[in-house]
Short mmCIF file of C-alpha atoms in Angstrom, two decimals:
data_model
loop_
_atom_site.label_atom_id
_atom_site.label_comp_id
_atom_site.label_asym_id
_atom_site.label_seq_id
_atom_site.Cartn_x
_atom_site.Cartn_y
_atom_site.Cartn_z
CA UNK A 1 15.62 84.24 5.96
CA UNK A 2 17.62 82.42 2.97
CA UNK A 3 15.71 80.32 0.56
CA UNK A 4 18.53 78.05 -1.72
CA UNK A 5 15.98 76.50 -4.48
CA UNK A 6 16.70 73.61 -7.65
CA UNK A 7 13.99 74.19 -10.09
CA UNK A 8 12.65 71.98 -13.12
CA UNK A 9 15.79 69.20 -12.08
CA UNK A 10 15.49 66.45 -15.05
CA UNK A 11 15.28 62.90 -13.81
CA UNK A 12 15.24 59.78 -15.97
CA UNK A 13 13.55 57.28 -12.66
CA UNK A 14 10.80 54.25 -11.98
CA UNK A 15 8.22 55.19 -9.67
CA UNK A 16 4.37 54.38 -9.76
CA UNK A 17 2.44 51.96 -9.28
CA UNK A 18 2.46 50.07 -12.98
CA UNK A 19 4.54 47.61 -13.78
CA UNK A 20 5.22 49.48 -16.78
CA UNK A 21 6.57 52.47 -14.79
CA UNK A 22 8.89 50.62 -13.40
CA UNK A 23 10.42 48.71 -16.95
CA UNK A 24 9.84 51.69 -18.64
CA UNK A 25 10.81 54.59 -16.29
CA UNK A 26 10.25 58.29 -17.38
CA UNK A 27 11.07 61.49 -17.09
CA UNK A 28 10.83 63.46 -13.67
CA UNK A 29 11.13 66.82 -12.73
CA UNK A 30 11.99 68.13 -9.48
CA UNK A 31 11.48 71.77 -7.49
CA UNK A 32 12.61 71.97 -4.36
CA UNK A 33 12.84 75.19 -1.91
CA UNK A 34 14.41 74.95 1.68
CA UNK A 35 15.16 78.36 4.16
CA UNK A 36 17.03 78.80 6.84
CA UNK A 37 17.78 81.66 8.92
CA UNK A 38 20.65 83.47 8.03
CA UNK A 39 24.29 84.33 10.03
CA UNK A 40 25.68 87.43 9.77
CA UNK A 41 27.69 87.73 7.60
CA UNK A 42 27.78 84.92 5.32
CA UNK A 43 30.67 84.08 3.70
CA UNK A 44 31.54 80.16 3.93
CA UNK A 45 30.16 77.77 1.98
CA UNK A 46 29.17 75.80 5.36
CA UNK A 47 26.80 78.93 6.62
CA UNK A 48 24.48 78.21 3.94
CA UNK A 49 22.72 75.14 2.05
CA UNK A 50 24.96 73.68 -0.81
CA UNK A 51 22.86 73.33 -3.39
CA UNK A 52 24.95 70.56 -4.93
CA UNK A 53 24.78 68.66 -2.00
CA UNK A 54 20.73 69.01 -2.11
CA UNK A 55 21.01 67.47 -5.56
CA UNK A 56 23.33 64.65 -4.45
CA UNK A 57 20.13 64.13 -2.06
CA UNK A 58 17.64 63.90 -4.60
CA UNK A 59 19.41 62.04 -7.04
CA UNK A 60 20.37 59.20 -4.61
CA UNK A 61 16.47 58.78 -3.27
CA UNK A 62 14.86 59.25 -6.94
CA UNK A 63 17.15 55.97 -7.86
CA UNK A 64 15.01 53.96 -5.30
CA UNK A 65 11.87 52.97 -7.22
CA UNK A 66 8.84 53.78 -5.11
CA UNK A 67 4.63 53.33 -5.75
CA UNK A 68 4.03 57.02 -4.67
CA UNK A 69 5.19 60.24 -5.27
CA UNK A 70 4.13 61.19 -2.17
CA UNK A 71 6.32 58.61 0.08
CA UNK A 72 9.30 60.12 -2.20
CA UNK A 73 8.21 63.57 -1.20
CA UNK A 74 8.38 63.15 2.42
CA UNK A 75 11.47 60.63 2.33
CA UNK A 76 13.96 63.28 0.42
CA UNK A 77 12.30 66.23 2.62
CA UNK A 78 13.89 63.67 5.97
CA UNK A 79 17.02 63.50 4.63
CA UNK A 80 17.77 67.00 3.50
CA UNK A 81 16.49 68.36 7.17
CA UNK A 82 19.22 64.81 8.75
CA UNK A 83 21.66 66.76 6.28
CA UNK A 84 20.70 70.23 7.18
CA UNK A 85 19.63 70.59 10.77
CA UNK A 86 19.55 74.58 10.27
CA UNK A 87 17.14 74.51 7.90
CA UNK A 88 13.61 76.14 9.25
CA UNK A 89 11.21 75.17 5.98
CA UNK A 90 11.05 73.11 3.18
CA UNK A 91 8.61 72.57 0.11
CA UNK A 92 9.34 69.51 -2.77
CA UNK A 93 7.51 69.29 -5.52
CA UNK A 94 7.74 66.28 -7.89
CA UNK A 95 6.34 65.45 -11.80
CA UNK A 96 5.71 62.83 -14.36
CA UNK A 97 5.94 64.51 -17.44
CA UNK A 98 4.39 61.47 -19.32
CA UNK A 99 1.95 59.66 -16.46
CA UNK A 100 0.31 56.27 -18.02
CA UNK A 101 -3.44 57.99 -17.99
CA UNK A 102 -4.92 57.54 -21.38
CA UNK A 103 -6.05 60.94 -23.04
CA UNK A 104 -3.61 63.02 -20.44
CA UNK A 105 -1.21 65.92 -21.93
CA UNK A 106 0.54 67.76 -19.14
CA UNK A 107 2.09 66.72 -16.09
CA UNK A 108 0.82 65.11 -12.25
CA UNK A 109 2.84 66.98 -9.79
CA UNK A 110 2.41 66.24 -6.08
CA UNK A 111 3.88 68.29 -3.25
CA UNK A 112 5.03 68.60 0.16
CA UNK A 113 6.16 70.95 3.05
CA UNK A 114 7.30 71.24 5.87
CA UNK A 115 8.41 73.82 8.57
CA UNK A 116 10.44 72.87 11.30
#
């Protein structure tokens, strides 16, 4: 098995449930793994998962504000398996490096996966 992954991927976006999140926006990072089970040999690009492609994927859904991380989760995990049929797993993990909870240093992450 083949895992392609984007770690720690920088995005300014709006999403939460304050209206402040959404004037404001913030800093986002996304980690994403998906697998799939490998041809032999591999040698095109179209035998494996284009990792530019995956981060045309995220890019386009974190521009659609949304209340929860969660819902964003699951919605870019759809489209990169529509994109991808091959692809046999996939975990997402998404952060607000500055959340609006008073007295909070660090980040609130939530994740999803999913094996097909």
């Amino acid at each position: 098995m083949i895992k392609v992954s984007l770690e720690n991927v920088k995005i300014i976006a709006s999403h939460g449930i304050y209206e402040a999140e959404h004037i404001l926006g913030g800093i986002f990072e996304v980690s994403l793994d998906v697998s799939f089970i490998e041809s032999d040999p591999l040698i095109k690009l179209e035998e494996t998962i284009n990792y530019v492609t995956l981060y045309q994927i995220i890019k386009k859904r974190m521009v659609l504000s949304t209340p929860l991380l969660e819902t964003l989760c699951l919605d870019i995990l759809d489209e990169i398996k529509n994109q991808f049929p091959k692809i046999v797993e996939s975990v997402i993990k998404i952060c607000k490096t500055a959340p609006p909870v008073e007295n909070f240093t660090g980040k609130l992450c939530v994740s999803a996966q999913k094996t097909y």
